[in-house]
Every structure is written in C-alpha cells, then in structure tokens.
Coordinates of C-alpha atoms in Angstrom, one line a residue:
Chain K
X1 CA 28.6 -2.8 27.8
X2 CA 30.3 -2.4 24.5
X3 CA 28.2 -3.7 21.1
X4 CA 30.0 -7.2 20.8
X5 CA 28.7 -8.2 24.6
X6 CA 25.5 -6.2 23.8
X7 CA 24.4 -8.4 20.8
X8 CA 25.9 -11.3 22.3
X9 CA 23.5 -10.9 25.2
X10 CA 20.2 -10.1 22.7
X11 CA 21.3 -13.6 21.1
X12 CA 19.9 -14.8 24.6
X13 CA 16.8 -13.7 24.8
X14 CA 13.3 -15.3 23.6
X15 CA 14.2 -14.7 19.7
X16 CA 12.2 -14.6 16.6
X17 CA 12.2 -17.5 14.7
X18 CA 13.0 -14.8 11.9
X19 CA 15.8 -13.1 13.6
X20 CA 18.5 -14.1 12.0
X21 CA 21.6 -13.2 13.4
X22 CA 20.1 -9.7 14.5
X23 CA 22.2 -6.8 14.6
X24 CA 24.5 -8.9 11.7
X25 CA 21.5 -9.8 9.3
X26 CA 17.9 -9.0 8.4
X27 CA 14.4 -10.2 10.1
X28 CA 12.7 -12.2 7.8
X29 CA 8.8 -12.9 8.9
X30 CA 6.5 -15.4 6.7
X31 CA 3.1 -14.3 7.3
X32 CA -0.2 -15.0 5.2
X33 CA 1.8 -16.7 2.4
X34 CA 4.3 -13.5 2.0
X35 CA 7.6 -13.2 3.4
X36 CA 8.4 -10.1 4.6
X37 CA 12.0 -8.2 5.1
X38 CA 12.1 -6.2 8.2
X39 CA 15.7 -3.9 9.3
X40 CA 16.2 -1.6 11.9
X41 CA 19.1 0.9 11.5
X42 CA 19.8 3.7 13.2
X43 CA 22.4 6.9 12.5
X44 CA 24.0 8.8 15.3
X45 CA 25.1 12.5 15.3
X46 CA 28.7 12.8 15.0
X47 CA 29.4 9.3 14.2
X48 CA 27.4 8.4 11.1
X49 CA 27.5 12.0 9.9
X50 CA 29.1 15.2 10.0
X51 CA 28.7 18.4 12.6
X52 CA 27.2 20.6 9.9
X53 CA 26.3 17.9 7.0
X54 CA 22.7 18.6 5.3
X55 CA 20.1 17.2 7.2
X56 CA 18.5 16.5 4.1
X57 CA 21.5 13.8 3.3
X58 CA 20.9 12.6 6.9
X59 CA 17.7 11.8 5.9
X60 CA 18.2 10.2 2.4
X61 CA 20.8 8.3 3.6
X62 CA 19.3 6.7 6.5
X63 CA 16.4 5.8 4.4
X64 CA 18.6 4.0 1.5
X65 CA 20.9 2.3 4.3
X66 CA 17.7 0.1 5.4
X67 CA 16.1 -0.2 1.9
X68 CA 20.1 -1.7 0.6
X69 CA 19.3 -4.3 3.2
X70 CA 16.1 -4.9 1.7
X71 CA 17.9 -5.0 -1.6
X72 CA 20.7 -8.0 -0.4
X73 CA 17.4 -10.0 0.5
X74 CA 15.5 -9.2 -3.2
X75 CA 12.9 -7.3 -1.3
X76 CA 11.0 -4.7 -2.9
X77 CA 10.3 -2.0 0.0
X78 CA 6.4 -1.6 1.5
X79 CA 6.8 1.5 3.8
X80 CA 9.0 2.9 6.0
X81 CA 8.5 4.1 10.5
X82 CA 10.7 6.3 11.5
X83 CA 12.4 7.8 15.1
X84 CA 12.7 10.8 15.3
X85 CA 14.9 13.1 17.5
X86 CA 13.7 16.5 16.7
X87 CA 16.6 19.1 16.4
X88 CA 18.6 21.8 14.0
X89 CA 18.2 20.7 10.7
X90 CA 14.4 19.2 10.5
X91 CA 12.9 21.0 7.5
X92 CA 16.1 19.9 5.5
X93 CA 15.3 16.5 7.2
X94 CA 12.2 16.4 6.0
X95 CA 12.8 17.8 2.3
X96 CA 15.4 14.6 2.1
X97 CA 13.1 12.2 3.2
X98 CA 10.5 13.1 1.1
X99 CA 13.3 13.0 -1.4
X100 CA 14.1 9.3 -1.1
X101 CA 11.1 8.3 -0.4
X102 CA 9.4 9.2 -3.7
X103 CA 12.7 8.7 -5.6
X104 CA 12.5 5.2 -4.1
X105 CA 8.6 4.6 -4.9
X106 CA 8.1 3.5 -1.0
X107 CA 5.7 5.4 1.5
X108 CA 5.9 6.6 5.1
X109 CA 4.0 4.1 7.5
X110 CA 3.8 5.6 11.1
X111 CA 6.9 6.4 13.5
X112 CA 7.1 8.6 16.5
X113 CA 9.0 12.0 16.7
X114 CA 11.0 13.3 20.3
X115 CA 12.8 16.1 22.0
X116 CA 16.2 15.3 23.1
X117 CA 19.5 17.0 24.2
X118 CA 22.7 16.4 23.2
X119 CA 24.2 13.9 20.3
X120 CA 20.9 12.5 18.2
X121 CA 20.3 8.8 17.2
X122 CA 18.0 8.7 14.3
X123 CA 16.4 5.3 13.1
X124 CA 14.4 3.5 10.7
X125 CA 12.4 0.2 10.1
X126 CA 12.0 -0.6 6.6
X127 CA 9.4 -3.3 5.6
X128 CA 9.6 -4.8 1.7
X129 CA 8.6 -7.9 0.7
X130 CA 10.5 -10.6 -0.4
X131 CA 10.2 -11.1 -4.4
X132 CA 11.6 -14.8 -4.1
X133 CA 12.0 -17.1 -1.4
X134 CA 13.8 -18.6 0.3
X135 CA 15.3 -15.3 1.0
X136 CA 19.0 -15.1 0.1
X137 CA 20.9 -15.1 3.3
X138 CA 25.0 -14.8 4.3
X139 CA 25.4 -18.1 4.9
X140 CA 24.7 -19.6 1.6
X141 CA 28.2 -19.5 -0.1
X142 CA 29.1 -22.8 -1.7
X143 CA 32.2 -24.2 -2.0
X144 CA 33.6 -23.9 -5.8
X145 CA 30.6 -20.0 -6.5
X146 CA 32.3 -17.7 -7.7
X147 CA 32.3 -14.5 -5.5
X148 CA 31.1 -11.0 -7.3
X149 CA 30.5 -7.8 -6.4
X150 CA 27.9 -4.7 -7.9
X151 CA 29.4 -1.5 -9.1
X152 CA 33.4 0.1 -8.0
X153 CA 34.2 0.5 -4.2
X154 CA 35.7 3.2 -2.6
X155 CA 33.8 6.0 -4.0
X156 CA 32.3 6.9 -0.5
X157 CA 35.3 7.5 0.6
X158 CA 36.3 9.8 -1.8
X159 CA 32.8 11.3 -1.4
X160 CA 33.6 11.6 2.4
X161 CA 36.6 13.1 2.1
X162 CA 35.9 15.9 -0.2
X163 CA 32.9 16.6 2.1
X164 CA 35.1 16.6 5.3
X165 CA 37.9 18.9 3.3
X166 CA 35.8 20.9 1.0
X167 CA 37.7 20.4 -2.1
X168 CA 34.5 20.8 -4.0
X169 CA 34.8 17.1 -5.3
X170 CA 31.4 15.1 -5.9
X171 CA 30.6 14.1 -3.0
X172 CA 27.1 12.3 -3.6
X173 CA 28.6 8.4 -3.5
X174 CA 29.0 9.7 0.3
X175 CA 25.9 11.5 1.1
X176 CA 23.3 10.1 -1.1
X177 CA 24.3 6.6 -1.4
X178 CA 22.0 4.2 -3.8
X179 CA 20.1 1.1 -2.3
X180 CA 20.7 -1.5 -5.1
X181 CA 17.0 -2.9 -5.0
X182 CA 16.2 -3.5 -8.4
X183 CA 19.9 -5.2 -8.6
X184 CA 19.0 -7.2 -5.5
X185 CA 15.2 -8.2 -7.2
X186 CA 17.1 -9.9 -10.2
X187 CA 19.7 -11.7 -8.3
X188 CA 17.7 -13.5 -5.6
X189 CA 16.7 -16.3 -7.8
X190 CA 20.4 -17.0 -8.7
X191 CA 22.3 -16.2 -5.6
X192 CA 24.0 -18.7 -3.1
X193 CA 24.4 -15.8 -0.6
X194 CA 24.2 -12.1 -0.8
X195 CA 24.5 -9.2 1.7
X196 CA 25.1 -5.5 1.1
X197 CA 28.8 -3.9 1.4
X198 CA 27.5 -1.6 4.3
X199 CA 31.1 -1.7 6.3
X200 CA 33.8 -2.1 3.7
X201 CA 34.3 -5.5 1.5
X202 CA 37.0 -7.0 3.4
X203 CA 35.0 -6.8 6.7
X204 CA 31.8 -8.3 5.3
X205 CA 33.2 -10.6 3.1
X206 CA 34.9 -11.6 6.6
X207 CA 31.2 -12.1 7.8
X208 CA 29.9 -13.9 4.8
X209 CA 32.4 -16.8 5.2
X210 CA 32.0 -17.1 8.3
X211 CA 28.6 -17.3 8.5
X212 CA 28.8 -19.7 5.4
X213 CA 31.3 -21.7 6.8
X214 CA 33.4 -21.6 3.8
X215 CA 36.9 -19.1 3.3
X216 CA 36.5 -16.2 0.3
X217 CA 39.2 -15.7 -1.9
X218 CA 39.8 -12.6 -3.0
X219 CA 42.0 -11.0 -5.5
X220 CA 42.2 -7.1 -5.1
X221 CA 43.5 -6.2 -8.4
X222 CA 39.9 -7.6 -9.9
X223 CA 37.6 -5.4 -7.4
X224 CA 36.5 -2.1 -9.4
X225 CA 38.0 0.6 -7.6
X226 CA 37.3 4.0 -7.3
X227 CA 40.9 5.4 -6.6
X228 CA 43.5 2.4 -7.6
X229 CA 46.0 4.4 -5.8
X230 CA 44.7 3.6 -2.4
X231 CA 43.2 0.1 -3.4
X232 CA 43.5 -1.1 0.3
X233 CA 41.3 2.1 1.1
X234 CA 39.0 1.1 -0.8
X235 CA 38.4 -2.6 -0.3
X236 CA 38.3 -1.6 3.7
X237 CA 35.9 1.5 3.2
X238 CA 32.5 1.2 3.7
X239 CA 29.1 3.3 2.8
X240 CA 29.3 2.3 -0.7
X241 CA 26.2 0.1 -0.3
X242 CA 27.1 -2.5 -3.3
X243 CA 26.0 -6.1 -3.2
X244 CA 28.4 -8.8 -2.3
X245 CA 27.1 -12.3 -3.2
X246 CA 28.6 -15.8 -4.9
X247 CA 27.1 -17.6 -7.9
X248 CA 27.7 -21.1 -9.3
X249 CA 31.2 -21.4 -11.0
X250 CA 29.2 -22.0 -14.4
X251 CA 26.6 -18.9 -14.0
X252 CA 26.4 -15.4 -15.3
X253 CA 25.1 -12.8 -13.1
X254 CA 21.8 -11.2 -15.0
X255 CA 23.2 -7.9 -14.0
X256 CA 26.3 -5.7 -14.7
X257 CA 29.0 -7.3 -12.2
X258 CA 32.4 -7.9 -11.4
X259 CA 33.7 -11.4 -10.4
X260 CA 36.5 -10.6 -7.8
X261 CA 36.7 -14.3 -6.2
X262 CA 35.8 -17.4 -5.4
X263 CA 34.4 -19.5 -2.4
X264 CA 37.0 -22.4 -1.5
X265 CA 36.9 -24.8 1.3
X266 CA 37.4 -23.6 4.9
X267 CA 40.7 -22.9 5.4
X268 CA 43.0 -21.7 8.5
X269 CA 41.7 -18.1 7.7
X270 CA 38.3 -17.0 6.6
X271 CA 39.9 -14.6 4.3
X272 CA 42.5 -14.7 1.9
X273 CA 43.3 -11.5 0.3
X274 CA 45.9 -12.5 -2.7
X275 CA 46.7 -15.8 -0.8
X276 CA 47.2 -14.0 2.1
X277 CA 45.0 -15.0 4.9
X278 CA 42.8 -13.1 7.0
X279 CA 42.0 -14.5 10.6
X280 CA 41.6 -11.2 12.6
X281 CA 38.6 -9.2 11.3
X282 CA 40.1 -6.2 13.4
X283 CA 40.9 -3.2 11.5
X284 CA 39.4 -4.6 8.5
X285 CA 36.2 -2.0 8.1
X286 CA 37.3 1.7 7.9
X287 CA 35.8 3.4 11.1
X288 CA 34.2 6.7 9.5
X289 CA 33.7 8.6 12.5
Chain D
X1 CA 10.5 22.6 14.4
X2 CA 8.3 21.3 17.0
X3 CA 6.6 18.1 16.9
X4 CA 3.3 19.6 16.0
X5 CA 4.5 21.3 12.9
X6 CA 7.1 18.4 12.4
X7 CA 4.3 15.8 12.7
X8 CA 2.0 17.9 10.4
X9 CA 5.3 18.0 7.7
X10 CA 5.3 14.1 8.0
X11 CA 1.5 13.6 6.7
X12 CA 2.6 15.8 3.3
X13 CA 5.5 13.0 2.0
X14 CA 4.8 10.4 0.4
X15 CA 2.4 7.5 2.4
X16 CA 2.1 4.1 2.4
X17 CA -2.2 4.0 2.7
X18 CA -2.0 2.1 5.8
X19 CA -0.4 5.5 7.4
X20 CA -2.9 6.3 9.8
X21 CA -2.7 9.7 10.8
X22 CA 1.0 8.9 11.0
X23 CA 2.2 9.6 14.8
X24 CA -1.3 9.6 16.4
X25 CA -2.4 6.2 15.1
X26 CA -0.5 2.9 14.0
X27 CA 0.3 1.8 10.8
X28 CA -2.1 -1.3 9.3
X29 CA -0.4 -2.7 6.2
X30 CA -1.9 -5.7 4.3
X31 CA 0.0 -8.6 2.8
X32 CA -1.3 -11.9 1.6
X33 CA -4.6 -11.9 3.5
X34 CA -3.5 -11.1 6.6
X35 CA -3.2 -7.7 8.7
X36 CA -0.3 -6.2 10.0
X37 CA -0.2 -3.5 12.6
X38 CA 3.2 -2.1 12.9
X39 CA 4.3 0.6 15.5
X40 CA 7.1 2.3 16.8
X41 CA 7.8 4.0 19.8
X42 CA 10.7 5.9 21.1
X43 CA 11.8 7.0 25.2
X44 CA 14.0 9.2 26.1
X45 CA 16.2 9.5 28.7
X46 CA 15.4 12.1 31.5
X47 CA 12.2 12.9 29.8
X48 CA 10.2 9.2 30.0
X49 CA 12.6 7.7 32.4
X50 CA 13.5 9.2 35.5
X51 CA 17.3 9.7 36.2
X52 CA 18.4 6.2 38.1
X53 CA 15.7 4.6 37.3
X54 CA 15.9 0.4 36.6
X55 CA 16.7 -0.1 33.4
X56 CA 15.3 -3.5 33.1
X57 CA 11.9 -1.2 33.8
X58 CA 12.4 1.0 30.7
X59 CA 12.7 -1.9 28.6
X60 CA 10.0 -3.5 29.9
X61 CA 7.7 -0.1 29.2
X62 CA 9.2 0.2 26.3
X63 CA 7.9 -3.1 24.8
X64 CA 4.8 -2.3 26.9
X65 CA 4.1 0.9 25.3
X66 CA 4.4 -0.2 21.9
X67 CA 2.3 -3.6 22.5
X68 CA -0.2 -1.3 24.2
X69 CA -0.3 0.0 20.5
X70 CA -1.1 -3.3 19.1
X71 CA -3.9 -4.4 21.9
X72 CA -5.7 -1.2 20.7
X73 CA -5.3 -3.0 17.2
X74 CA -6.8 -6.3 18.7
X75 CA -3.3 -7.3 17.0
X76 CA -1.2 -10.8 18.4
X77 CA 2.4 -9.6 18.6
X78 CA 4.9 -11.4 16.3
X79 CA 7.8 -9.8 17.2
X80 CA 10.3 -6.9 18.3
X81 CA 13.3 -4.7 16.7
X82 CA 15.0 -2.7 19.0
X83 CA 17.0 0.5 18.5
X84 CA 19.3 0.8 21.1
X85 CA 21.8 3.2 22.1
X86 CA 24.5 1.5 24.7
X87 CA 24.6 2.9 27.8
X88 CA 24.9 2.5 31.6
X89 CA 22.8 -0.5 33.1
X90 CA 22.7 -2.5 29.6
X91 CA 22.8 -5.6 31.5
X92 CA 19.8 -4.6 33.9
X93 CA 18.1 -3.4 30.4
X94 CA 18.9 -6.9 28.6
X95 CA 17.3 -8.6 32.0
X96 CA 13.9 -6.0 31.6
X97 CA 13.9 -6.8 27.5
X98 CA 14.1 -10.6 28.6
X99 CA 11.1 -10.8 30.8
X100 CA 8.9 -8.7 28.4
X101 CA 9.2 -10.7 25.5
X102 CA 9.1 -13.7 27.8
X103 CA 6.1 -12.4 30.0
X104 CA 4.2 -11.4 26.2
X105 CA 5.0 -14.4 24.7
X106 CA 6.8 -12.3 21.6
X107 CA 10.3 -12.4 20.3
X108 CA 13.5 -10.6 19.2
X109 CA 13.2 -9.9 15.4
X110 CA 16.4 -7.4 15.1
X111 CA 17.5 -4.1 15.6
X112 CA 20.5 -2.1 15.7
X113 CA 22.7 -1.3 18.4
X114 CA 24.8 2.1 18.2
X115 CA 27.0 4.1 20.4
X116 CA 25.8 8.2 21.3
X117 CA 27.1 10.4 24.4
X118 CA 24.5 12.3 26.0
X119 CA 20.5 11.7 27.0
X120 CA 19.6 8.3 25.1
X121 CA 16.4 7.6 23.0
X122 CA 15.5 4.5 23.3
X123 CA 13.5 3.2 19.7
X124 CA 11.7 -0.4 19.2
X125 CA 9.0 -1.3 16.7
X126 CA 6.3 -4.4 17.2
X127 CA 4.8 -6.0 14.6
X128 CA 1.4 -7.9 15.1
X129 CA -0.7 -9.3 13.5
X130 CA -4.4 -8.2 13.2
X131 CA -6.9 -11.1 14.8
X132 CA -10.1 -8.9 13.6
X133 CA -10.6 -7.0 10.3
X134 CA -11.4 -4.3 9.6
X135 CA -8.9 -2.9 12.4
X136 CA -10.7 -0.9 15.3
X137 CA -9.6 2.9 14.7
X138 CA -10.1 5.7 16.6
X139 CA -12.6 7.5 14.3
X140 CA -15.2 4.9 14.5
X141 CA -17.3 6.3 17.3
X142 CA -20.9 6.5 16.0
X143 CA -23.4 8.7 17.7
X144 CA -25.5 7.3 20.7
X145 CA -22.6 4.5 20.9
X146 CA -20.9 4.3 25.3
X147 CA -17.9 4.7 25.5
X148 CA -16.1 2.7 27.9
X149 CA -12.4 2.4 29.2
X150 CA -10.7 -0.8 31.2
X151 CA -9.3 -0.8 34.3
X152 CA -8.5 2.4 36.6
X153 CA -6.9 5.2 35.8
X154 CA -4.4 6.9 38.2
X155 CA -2.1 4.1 38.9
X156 CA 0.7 4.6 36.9
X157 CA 0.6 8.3 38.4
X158 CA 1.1 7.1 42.1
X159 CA 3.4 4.8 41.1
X160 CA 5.4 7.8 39.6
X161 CA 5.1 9.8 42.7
X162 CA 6.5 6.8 44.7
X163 CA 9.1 6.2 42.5
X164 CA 10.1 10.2 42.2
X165 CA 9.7 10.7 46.3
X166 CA 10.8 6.9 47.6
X167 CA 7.8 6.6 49.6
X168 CA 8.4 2.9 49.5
X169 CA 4.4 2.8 47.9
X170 CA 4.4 0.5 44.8
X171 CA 5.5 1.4 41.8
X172 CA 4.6 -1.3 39.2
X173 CA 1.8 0.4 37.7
X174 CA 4.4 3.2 36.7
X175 CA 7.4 0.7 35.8
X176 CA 6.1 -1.8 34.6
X177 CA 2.6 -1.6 32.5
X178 CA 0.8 -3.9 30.8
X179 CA -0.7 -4.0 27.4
X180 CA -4.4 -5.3 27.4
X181 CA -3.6 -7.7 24.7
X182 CA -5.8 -10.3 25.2
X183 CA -8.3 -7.6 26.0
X184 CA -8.2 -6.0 22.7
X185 CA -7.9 -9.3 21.0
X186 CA -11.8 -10.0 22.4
X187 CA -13.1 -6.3 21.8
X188 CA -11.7 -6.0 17.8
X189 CA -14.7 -7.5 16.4
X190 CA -17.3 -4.9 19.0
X191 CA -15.7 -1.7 18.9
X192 CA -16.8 1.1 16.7
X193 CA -13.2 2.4 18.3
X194 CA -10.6 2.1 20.3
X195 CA -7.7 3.4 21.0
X196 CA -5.3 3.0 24.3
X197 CA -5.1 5.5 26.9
X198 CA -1.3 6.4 26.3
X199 CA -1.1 10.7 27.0
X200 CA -4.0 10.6 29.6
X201 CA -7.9 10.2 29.4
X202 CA -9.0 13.9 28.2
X203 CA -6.3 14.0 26.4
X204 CA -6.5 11.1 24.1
X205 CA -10.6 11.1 24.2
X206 CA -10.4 14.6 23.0
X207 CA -8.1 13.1 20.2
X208 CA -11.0 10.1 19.5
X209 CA -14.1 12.6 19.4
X210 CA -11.5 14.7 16.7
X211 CA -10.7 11.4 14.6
X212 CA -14.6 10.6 14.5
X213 CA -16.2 13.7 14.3
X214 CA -18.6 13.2 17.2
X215 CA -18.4 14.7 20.8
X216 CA -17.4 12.4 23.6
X217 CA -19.3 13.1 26.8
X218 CA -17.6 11.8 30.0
X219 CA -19.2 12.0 33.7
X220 CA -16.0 11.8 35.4
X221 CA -17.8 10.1 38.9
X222 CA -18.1 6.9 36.4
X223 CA -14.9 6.3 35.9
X224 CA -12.7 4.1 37.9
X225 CA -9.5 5.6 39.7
X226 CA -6.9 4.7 42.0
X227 CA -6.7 8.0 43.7
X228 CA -10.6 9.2 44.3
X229 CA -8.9 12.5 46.1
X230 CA -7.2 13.6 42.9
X231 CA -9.9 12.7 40.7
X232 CA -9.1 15.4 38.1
X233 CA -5.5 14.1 37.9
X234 CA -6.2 10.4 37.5
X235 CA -8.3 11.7 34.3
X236 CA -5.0 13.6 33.1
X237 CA -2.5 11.5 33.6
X238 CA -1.0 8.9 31.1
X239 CA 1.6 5.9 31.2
X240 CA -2.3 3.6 32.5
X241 CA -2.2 2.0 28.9
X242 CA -5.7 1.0 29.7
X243 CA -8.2 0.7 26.5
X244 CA -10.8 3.5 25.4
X245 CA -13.3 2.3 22.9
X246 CA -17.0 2.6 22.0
X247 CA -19.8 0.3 21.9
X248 CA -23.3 0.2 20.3
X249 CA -25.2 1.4 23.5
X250 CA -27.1 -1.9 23.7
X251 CA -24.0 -4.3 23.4
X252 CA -22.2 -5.7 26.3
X253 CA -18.7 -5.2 26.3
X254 CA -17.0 -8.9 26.4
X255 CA -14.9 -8.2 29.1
X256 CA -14.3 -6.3 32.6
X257 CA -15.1 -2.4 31.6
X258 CA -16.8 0.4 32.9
X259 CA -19.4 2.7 30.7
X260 CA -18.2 6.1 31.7
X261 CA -20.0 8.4 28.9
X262 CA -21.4 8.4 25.6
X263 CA -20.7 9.5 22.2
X264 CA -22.5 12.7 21.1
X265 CA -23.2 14.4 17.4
X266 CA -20.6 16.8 17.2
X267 CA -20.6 19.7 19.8
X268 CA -19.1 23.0 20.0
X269 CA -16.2 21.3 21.8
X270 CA -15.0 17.6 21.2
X271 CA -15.3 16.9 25.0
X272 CA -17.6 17.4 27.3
X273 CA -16.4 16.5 31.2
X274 CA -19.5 16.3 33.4
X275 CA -21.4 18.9 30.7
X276 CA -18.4 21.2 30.7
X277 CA -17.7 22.0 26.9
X278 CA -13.3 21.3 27.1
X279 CA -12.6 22.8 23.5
X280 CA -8.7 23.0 23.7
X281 CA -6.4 20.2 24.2
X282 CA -3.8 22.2 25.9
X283 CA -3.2 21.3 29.5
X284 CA -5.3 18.6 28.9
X285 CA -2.3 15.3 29.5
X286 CA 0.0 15.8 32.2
X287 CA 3.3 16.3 31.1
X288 CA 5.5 13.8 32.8
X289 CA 9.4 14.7 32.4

C-alpha cells in the first residue's frame, strides 16, 4: 500500500477528536485545563540520512524535526519517548541526543529500544504544551494575511550537498537543523495559520491553502534564499525547518521575518508562484533520498 | 551496544522527572491537575511476529501491549500515535488497528508513516490518563504485603505453539491480548504495586522485588496456568499481559485474582520460587523470536 492510500485508510478508523489531519498535522489533546502538542516522526536509514552520516546528527535531528512541529503550534516541549532500533552508530546516537536534548531544555520520558536487521526506522514522540490556545493550525489562512516566512531557505540543501560530496562546506543547516520554538511561542498569539517548512515551501505552502481553503501567492524573488542561483532549489527543498504562517495585512510579525505573499481568494490553482499557478503538488518538494 | 548498556546510557541524559526507570517503567507526566501516563512500544518483524502471521493481529498486540502499559497505570486511554513502516498486508494491519481502537474504546491521535526495505519495527505510543494518584509503580511492594496476579498464565504460550505448529488449537491468547484496563482502573487506588506481566512472571517479579527492595516469594502450585504439565514454562513465558501487584495482606483485592506469594524483607536473592533463592535474571523470561 503506498503512503497516500495508507493515511487515507487511518483517516477511517475511530479517530481522536485531536487528530488533526494525522500524518499532515499535529495531535492536539486538551486535558486538565492544558492543551498539549503530541507528534510522531520517524527517520529511516538510507532515506532520511546518509550510509555513513554521524549517528550523533541522526539523533539531533530526529529530536529537533518533532520539537519544529511543536514550534508551528507555539508549544514549548515537556519530554521526549523514543524507538529505538539498536545498531552501528549508538554511542554517537546517544552523545547527539543528549546533545539536543539539553541544548533544547527538554527531557527524556520513557521509550523502548530493539534489535533489528537490515535498513533502521528510528522515531520519536514529542509532547510540549501549548503556550496559547486555540492552537494555530494550517487551515487558518485568511483571505487578504499576508503570508511570511522565518529565516533564508535552501541552506539544507547546500548543507546536504556538501555532506554527500565532501567539499568541506558547512554542512550543519543539513545535519543539525534548529526547531524554531521560541519563534513559534511569540507568534501563536498573532498567527492565522502556521506550520513548519519540513518538505520544501512550495509543497507546504501547497498544503496550507488547501487546507485553508484559500490560494497563496507567492513571489520568489522576496523568499530569502540561500543560493539565489538555484532559487527554484531552494523554494522546493526541504529540511530547513522554518515557519511558514500568514498574518493580518495591517500586522507586524514580533519576530525577524520575511513577507513573501499573500493569501487571496481561492482560485483555479492553490498556488500561484509569480502568477503562475500551481494545481499539481507533484514534484513540488525535493525528494532527499 | 546492547540494550542493557544502551538502556543504562539512556538514564544518564537529560530526564523529564516523570521518567521512570526509562524502558522498564512508563512515563507519568503532570499537567494541569491531571496525570498522564505515556508509553511507547515497538515490534519487530520476525522477532515479535512470526513470519506470515495476520497482520491485523500485530496491530491489534501492538495497541494491546502498550495499553497493557497503561492498565498497570490504572490509566483510561486517550489516544494512539502510530509509527508505521509500509509493508505487505497494510490493509489486513489497518483492519487489526481498526478493531483495537474500536474494541478499547480509544482513538487515532497521529503518527507517521514511512517507507524501509527489510524486517519492519513497528512503533505506537498511548497516552492515558491516570484515574488514581499517586500512580501504582512497581517499587511499592511493602513487606508482609500478597502479592497477587490476574488471570492464568500460559495462554499466550499455547497459543504461540498453535500458531508456530498449525495445530488448529486457538491462538487468541497469543494474537490477540487484552489489556486489563478496567482491571487496573479498580486496583490503582489498593496496590502498593503493580506492574503487567509483559517478559514472563519470574522475570518481571524479579524486576518488582528489584524496583522495591523487598524479596518476592512465589509458591508456584498457587498460581493459575493454562498448561498445569508445563508448569515451569507457564511461569516464564510472557505476551499473558495479566497484572502483578501487591496488596496489604488483610485487603481484598476488588476483583477476580489469585494470592500466589508474599512480599519478603529483602533476601539474598530477589526471588524466591517455592523457597528456592532465584538470584539471576538470566534465563528467567522465555525468549520468544
């Protein structure tokens, strides 16, 4: 069953009242007055990472993946479980982990740890609590926000790439990418929508208008890029874990933050990149394998 | 690393405080006046699923397992993430999630769906919330308290063996397990501790009499078995999920149990089978691959 039919099918079954959107969004539970931000993401060998990459990258980066979807829902993070396959690499797992964690100023909850063969999946729940409710969501875009974006895309990529070649280029946007939390804490308050850029702009701001029921407008000559000499690259690229959200036309983001759109009516396309439109999402997010 | 020394790694980064002995216990994290017991649990393919088997089974143990966690917690389940790894018999796996979360009353919060060649390890945390505080643990036990367990023991083993040989016998017990929710809901506010019978009785009594300092003295006529022949066995074997927990010698346990020992002032060994000192876990849980 491929992963379209897959989460199709989960969409099925007794849900959550807090499951929103599953695999596309994050869990929100209200429970004794709190709300709490739950996510689930796992990395697989070979796919998510490189044969050979530090396990201690593996480690940081599967941690800040789930706590940068804690940061799109202005979460602060409570503890992290993890899954563990154990396999080549687990000290350096382990001296990552414990990395992240305390540079993050979260804690270790519980888990469980396995032997496996072959190609390992790795994953982590994060838990945080949500520092303003209702929690922003994808869906919240209004016609006439403007549409902004954290920090410079593309420098992943560049990250990968030097990583993959061994040029000797930084390569830390790639392997030890930042969860924008304390971003995501100031911006829930003021926020129509917000998610994280986990699988390139174009492909999530794709999801965002649909979800919102609205088209984005983009214009790619405003989005802070990291190599303006492959700006397409860039916009399509993911792993740069930035925040993507919209604001009212008359407000100022209380962060440092680029305005690269706005949020018009729904048109024929969801997209329109320079007032070209989008329909087909296909090919829009880089696949990194 | 092994999962002793990776485990043992695990409890020097940084904890949350509700990290209870991290892999051997579940995680209790408060928020807003209420109790949350959070688990996660992983099975792997070939190793806690046998080759062929249903997969609408392994989903259903696999929620199983992990609400087994919670019943030891006297925890209500509030929901489910799943990590899963797409594979063959998605669709039968979908049906088996389906009925679990039906059959439990719980729902889908989220998860993550990923692609991986080889053996697959399955990953899905519950969340529950805690109907009885403080939490029963497994180091409560006070000297002079009984120690009981629910149900019979040996069940899930014959089941195995049916399954394994295709003797036609039934194999529920081993397919399809259930968590003593309700159970554990009624004996949270009794218990000195509890914990559920997950690796095997010795094995996980030897870990109880560890956690709480005592000695745990079982006479192994007392306790109930499905296979009378094999008594030694039934007492090894895990995958019952049945609930271990002790009781002030003069209470009555609130629902269907059996006494079968007592708790001790610590011995030379943790265990004591029929007077038989057992100081060394090893070969203690059967090892079902």
């Amino acid at each position: 069953m491929n992963e379209t039919d897959f989460i199709a099918a989960l969409r099925k079954l007794p849900l959550h009242p807090g499951a929103r959107g599953l695999a596309d969004d994050t869990a929100v539970l209200e429970i004794g007055g709190e709300t709490l931000v739950i996510t689930h993401d796992a990395m697989v060998e070979g796919r998510h990472w490189l044969p050979g990459q530090d396990m201690a990258d593996v480690a940081w980066k599967l941690v800040a993946t789930n706590l940068s979807d804690l940061a799109a829902k202005g979460a602060e993070p409570l503890g992290v479980l993890i899954g563990h396959v154990l396999g080549e690499g687990d000290e350096r797992f382990l001296a990552g982990l414990h990395d992240a964690l305390a540079d993050y100023g979260t804690g270790l909850l519980g888990g469980d740890t396995v032997s496996s063969d072959g190609p390992r999946a790795l994953g982590l729940t994060a838990i945080g609590r949500a520092t303003h409710v209702p929690v922003p969501s994808r869906s919240g875009a209004q016609i006439g926000d403007a549409l902004y974006i954290t920090g410079k895309l593309g420098a992943a990529m560049l990250g990968f790439e030097a990583l993959r070649d061994g040029t000797g280029a930084g390569t830390t946007a790639y392997t030890r990418p930042l969860a924008r939390l304390s971003e995501g804490q100031a911006l829930a308050p003021q926020v129509s929508a917000m998610m994280d850029i986990s699988d390139g702009l174009l492909l999530d701001a794709f999801r965002m208008a649909g979800a919102s029921e609205v088209s984005l407008a983009i214009d790619s000559k405003s989005v802070p890029v990291a190599a303006p000499d492959r700006l397409l690259d860039c916009l399509k690229w993911g792993d740069d874990y930035e925040l993507l959200f919209s604001l009212p036309a008359d407000a100022n983001p209380p962060i440092p933050a680029t305005c690269i759109g706005k949020v018009e009516p729904q048109g024929f396309a969801p997209l329109f990149l320079d007032g070209e439109p989008i329909a087909n999402p296909q090919g829009l997010g880089y696949v990194h394998e």
